[in-house]
Structures are given as structure tokens and as C-alpha cells.
mmCIF file of C-alpha atoms in Angstrom:
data_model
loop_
_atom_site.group_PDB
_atom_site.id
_atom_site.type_symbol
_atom_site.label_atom_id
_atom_site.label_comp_id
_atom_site.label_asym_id
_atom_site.label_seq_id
_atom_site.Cartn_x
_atom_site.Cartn_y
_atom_site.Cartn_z
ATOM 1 C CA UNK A 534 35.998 1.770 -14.193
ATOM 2 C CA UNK A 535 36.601 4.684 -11.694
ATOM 3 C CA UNK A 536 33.928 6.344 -10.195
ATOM 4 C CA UNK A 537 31.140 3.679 -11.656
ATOM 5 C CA UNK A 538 29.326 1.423 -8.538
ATOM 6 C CA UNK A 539 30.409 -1.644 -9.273
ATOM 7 C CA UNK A 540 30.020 -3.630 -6.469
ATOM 8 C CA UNK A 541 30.998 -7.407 -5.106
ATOM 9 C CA UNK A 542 28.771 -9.299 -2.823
ATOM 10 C CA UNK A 543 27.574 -12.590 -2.283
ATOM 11 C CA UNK A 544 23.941 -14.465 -2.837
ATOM 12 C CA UNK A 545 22.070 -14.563 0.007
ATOM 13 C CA UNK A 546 18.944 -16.302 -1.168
ATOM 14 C CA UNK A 547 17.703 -17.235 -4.382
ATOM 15 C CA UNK A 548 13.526 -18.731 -4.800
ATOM 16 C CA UNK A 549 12.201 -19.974 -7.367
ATOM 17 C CA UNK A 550 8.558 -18.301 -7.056
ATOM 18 C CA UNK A 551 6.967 -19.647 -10.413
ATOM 19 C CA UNK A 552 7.588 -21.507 -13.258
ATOM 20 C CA UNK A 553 10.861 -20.025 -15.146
ATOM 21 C CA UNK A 554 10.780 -16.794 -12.743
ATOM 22 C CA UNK A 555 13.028 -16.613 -9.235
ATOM 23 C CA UNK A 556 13.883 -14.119 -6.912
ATOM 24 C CA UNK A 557 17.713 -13.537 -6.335
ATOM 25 C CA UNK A 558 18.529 -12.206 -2.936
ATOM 26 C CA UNK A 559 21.761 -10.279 -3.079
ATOM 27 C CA UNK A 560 23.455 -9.662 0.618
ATOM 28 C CA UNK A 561 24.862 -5.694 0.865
ATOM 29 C CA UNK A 562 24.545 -2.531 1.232
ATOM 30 C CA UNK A 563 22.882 -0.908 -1.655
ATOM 31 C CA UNK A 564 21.297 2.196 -2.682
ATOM 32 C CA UNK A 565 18.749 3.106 -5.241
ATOM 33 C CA UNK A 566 15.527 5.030 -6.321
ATOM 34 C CA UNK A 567 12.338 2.985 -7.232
ATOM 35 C CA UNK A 568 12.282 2.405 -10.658
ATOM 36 C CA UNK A 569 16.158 2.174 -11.031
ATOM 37 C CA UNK A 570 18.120 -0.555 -12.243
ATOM 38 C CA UNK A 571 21.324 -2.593 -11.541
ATOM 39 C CA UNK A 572 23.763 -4.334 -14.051
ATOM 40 C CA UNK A 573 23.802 -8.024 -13.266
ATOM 41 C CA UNK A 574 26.808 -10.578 -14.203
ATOM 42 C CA UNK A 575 27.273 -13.789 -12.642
ATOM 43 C CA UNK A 576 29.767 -15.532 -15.113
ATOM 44 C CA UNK A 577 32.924 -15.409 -16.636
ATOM 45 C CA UNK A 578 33.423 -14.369 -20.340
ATOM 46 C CA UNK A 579 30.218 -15.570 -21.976
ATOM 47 C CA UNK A 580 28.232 -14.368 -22.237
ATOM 48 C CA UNK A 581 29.380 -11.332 -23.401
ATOM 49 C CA UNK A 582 27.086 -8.703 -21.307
ATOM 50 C CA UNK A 583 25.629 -7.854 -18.178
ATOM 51 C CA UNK A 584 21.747 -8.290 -17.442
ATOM 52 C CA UNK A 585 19.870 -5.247 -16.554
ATOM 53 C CA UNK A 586 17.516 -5.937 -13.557
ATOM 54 C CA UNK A 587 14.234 -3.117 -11.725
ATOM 55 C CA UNK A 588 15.329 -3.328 -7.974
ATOM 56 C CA UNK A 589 12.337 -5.326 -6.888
ATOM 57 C CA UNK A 590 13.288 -4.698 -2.686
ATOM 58 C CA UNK A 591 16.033 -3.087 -1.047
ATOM 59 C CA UNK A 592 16.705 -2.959 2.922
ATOM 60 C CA UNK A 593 19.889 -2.150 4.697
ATOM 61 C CA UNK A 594 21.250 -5.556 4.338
ATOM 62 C CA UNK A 595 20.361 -6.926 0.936
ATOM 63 C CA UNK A 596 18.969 -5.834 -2.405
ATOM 64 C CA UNK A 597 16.489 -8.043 -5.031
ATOM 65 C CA UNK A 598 15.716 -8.508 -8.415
ATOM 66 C CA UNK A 599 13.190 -10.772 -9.801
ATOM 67 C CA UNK A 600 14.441 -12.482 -13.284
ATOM 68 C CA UNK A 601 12.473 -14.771 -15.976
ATOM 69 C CA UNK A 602 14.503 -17.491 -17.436
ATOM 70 C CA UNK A 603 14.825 -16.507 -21.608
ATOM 71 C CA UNK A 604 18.194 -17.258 -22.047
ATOM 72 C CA UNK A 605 21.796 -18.260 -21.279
ATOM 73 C CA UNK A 606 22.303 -14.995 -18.559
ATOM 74 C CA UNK A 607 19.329 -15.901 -17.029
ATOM 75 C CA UNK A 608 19.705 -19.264 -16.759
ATOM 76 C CA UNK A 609 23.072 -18.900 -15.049
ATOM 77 C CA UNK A 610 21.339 -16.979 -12.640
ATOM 78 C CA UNK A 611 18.639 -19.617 -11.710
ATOM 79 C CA UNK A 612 21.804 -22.026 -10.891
ATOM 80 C CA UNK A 613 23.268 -19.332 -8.192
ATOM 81 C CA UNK A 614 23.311 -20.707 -4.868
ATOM 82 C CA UNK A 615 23.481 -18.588 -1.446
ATOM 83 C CA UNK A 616 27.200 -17.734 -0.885
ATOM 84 C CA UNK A 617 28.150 -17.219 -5.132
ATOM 85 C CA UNK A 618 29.583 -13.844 -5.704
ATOM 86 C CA UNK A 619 27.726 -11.383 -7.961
ATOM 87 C CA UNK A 620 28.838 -8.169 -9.654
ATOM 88 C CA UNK A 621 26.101 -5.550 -9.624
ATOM 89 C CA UNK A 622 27.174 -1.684 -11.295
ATOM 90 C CA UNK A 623 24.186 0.457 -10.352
ATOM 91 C CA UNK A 624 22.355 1.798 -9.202
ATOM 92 C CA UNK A 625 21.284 3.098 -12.981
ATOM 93 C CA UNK A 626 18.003 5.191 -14.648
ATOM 94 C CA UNK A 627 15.953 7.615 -13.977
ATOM 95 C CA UNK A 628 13.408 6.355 -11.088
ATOM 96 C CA UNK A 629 10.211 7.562 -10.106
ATOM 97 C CA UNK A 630 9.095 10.276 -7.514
ATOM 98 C CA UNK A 631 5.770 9.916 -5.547
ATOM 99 C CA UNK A 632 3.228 12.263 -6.025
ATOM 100 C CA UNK A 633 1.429 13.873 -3.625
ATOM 101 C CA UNK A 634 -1.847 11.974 -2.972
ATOM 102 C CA UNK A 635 -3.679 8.437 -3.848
ATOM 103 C CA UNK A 636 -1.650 6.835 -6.177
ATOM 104 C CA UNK A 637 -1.427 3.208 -8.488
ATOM 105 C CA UNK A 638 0.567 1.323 -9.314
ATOM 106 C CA UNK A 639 -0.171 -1.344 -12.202
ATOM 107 C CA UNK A 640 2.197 -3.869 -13.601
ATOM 108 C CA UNK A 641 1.867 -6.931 -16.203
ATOM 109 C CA UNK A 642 3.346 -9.964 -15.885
ATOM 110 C CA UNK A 643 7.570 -9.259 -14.948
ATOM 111 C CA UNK A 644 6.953 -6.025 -14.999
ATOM 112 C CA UNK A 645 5.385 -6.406 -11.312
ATOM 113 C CA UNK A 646 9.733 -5.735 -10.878
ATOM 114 C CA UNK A 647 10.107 -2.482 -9.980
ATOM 115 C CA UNK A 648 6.586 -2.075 -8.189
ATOM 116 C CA UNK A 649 7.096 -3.905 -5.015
ATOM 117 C CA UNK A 650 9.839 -1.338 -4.125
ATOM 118 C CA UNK A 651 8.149 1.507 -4.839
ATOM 119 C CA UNK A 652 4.941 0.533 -3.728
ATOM 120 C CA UNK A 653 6.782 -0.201 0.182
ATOM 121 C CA UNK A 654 8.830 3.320 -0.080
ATOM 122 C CA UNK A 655 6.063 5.615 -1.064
ATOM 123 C CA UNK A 656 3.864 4.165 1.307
ATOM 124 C CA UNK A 657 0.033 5.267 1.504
ATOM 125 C CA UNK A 658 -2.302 6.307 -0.002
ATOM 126 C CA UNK A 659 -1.993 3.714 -2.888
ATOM 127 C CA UNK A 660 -3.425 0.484 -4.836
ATOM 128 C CA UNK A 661 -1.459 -1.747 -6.722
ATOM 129 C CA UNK A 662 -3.425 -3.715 -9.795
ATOM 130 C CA UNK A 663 -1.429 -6.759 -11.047
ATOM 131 C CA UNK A 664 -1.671 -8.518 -14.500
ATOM 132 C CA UNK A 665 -0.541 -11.987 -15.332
ATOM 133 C CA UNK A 666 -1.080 -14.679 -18.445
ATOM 134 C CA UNK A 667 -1.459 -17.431 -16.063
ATOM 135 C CA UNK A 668 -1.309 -17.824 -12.131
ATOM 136 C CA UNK A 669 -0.560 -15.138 -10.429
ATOM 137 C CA UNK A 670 3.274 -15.166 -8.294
ATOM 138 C CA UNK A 671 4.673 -12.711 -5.419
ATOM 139 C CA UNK A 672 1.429 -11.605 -4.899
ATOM 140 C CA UNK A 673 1.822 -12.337 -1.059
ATOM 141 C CA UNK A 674 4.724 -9.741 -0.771
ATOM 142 C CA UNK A 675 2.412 -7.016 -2.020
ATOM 143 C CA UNK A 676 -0.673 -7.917 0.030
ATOM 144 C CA UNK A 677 1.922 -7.742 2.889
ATOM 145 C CA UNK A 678 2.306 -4.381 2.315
ATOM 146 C CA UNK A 679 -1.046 -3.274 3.115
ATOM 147 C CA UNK A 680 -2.226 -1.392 0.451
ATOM 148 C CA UNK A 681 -5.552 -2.144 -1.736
ATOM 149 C CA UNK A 682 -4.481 -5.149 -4.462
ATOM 150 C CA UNK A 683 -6.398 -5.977 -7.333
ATOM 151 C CA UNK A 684 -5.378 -8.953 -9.639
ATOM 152 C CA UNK A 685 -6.312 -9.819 -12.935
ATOM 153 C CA UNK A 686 -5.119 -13.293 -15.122
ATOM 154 C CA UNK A 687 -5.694 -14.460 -18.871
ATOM 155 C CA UNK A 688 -6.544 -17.867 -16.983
ATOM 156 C CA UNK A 689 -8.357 -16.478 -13.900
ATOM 157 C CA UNK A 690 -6.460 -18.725 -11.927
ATOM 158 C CA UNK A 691 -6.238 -18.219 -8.071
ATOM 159 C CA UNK A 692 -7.987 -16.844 -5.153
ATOM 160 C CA UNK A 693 -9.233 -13.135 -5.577
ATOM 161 C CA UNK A 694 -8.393 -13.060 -9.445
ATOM 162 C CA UNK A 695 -10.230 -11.632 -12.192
ATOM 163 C CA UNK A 696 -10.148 -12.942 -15.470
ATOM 164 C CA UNK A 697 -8.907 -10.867 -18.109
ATOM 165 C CA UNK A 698 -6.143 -8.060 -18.807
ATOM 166 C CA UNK A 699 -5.352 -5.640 -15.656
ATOM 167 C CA UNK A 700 -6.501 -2.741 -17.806
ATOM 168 C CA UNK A 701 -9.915 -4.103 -18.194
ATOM 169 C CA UNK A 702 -10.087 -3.876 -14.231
ATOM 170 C CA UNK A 703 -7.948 -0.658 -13.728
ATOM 171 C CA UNK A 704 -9.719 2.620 -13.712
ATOM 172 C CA UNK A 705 -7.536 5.703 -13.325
ATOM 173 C CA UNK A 706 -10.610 8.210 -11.524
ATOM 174 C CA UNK A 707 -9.400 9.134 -7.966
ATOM 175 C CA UNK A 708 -6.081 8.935 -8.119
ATOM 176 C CA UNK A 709 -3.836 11.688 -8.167
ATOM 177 C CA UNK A 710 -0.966 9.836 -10.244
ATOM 178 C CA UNK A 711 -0.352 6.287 -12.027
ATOM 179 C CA UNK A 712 3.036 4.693 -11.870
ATOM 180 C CA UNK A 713 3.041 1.254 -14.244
ATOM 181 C CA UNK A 714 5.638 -1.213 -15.979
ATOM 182 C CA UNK A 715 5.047 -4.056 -18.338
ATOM 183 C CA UNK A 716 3.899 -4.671 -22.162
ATOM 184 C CA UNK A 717 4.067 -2.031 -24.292
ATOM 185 C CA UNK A 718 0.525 -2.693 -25.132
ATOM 186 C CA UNK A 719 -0.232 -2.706 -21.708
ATOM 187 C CA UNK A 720 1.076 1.063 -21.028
ATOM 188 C CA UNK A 721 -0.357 2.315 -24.092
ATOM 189 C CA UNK A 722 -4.011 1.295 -22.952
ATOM 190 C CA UNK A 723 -2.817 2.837 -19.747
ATOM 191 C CA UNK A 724 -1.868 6.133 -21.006
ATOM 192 C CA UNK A 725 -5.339 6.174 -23.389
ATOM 193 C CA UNK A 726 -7.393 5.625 -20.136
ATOM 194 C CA UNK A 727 -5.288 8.023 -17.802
ATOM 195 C CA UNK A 728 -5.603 10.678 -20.280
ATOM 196 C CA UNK A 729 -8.797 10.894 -20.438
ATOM 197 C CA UNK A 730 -9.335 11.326 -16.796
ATOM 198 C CA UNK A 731 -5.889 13.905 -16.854
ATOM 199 C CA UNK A 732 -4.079 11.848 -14.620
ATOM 200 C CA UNK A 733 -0.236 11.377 -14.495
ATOM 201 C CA UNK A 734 1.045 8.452 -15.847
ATOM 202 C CA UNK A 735 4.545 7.645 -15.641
ATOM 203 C CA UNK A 736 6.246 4.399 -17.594
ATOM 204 C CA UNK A 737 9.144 2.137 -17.112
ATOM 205 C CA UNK A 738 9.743 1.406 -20.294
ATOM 206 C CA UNK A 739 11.777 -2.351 -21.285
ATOM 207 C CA UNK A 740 14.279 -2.236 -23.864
ATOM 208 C CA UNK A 741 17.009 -4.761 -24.408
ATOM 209 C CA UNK A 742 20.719 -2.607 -22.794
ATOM 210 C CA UNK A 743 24.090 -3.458 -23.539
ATOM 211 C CA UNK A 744 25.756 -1.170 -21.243
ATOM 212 C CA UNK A 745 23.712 0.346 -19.270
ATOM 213 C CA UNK A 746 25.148 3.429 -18.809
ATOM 214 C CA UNK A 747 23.718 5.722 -22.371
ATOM 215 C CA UNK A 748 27.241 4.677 -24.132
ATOM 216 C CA UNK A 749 25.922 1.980 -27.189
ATOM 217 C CA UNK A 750 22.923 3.558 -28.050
ATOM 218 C CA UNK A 751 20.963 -0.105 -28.245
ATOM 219 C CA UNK A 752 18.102 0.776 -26.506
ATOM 220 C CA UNK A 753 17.551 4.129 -27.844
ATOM 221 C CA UNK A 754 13.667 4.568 -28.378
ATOM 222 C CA UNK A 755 12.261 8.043 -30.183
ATOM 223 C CA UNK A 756 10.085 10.493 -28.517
ATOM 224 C CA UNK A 757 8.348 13.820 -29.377
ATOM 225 C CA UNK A 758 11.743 15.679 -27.969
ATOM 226 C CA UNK A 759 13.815 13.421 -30.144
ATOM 227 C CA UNK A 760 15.735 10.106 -29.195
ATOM 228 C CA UNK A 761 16.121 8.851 -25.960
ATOM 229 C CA UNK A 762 18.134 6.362 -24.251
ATOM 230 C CA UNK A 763 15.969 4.072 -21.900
ATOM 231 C CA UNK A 764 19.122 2.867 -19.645
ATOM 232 C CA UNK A 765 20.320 6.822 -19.369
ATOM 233 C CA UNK A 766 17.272 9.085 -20.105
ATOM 234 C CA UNK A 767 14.778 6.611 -18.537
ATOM 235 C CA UNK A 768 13.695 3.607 -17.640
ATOM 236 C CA UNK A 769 11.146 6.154 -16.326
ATOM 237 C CA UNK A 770 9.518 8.497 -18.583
ATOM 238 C CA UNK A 771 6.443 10.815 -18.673
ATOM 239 C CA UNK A 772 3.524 8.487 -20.948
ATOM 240 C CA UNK A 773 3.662 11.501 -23.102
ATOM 241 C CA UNK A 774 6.550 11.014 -24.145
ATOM 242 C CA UNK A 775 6.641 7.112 -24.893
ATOM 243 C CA UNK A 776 2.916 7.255 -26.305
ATOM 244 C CA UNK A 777 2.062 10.821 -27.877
#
């Protein structure tokens, strides 16, 4: 594996911050774009792969990820406690770049991942609009952050929350560019609404990955300039291209 970033390094936290979601903590120096990803393995031969995780926050002495519990990977990485090794081989994808003005940012449900990050390195002007079935989670870290946050829930559970889906509540006017993860569904109402107004949107798409590195083809999704890889030609990708 010469010349890949595979690195070593031990657990320095790991929260549970909802039910069946946590927050892994990973102690190291790390480097990565928002909207990349890292290869995650915490176990010996089975399973089989690596999990591919959005960094969720990076500093100069530890990177995170923020996993849901949905099967036997997963669940091996709920029972990590602080001082467990980890192998991470990143950082992988194509990220995102700001764009000059008022942005968003709008995630549903996990795919809040990869916002945090970018929302804290492109700094202002921006608003983040979050989306979850139930009660909302980590929405203290964003609020932190200073920026504008609008929440939405199925339920309408918690303080501040509207009920319904965080595109009923999103509206792309003003902003110079939108930056979004989750559902499919979810960034295809996106895309309808921000084209309309003519306003950027760029996707993190979620596709199952094998390797993470463009090699098995597994998450290979087709576009209007033929198939693409999400773990090699992505995560990130123009709207246009995911939804035209």
C-alpha cells in the first residue's frame, strides 16, 4: 500500500449523541477538504471491508466522524473505547470549495456529517438548515458556530424545531451557493428549488464503497457525462449532474 494514507492512531473519545448514532473522536494529525472522506476499520478479518465515513471536525490534534449503527462495522465501532487503535486511509473524494458570498448549507438526518466541518472552515456569511425524522442531535455544535440555524423534524420535537421536512423550510433566494448532503429525495427537491432561483447547488452524494479509492466500481452512479464513481469522481458533485 505505498503511497496510500493509511494511518494508525488511537480513540480519543467516542459519545453516544442519540439513539443508534455516536461520535468517534480519533486522536492525530489529519488532513482533509470538507466534504472528503476517510476509510474506517476497527477489526480484524470480518468483516471483510472498511467503512467510509464525511469528516464531521478536524483540528490539529484529532479528526471525527459521526456513524449510525446498521450493521456489524458499525456496531464494532460503538464498542471502541478511548485508547483502541483505528486504521483510517484518507483522506478520499472530491470535497467542496466555498463560494464567494452567503452560502447554505442543508443536511437530512446523517447527512448533517460532512456539514459541521465545512460549515466551521468556510466561515461567514452562511446558514445551516437541518432535517431530522425524530429529535434533533449535534445541533449544539452547529449553533456554536455562530451562524444562522434553522431546524426542521417529522416529529417537531425540541426547542426551536419546525415540524416537517427541511425543504419545506429551506428557501434558496439570497444565497449565492447551496452546499447539502442527505436523502436522495432530499437533494432532488433541493436541486428543483435551487434551480429555479439559479443558484449553485452542490451534492454529497451516499453510495455504499468497497474500496474507496475508484478501483471496484460498486458505487458507480450514471450522470449526463457518463458513469461516475462517487468514492473517486465525487462524493461531491455539481446537482446537475446527479439530478438532470
Amino acid at each position: 500500500m505505498a503511497g496510500l494514507n493509511v494511518h494508525e492512531a488511537p480513540v480519543a473519545g467516542n459519545e453516544a449523541v442519540a439513539p443508534g448514532v455516536g461520535v468517534l473522536v480519533v486522536r492525530g494529525a489529519f488532513a482533509a477538504t470538507p466534504g472528503q472522506f476517510y476509510m474506517v476499520r476497527a477489526w480484524g478479518p470480518y468483516p471483510l471491508l472498511a467503512r467510509p465515513f464525511s469528516v464531521f471536525d478536524l483540528d490539529e490534534e484529532s479528526i471525527s466522524f459521526v456513524y449510525a449503527v446498521r450493521g456489524e462495522g458499525t456496531r464494532l465501532l460503538q464498542t471502541l473505547s478511548p485508547g483502541e487503535g483505528v486504521n483510517l486511509f484518507g483522506p478520499l473524494g472530491v470535497g467542496w470549495q466555498r463560494a464567494p458570498g452567503r452560502i447554505a448549507l442543508v443536511g437530512g438526518g446523517m447527512g448533517l456529517a460532512p456539514l459541521y466541518y465545512a460549515a466551521k472552515a468556510f466561515g461567514s456569511p452562511a446558514d445551516t438548515y437541518l432535517g431530522f425524522s425524530g429529535r434533533p442531535f449535534l445541533v449544539e455544535k452547529f449553533a456554536a458556530l455562530g451562524h444562522k440555524l434553522f431546524l426542521a423534524s417529522e416529529t417537531g420535537e425540541g426547542e426551536g424545531v419546525e415540524r416537517g421536512l427541511v425543504t419545506e423550510i429551506f428557501d434558496p433566494r439570497g444565497y449565492s451557493a447551496c452546499y447539502a448532503c442527505g436523502p436522495r429525495a432530499m437533494l432532488g427537491a433541493l436541486y428543483k428549488s435551487c434551480h429555479a432561483q439559479g443558484v449553485p447547488l452542490w451534492v454529497s452524494l451516499e453510495e455504499r464503497m468497497a474500496c474507496g479509492i475508484g478501483a471496484c466500481l460498486g458505487c458507480t452512479v450514471l450522470t449526463p457525462h457518463g458513469p461516475k464513481r462517487v468514492c473517486h469522481d465525487g462524493p461531491v458533485f455539481q446537482a446537475e449532474e446527479a439530478f438532470s
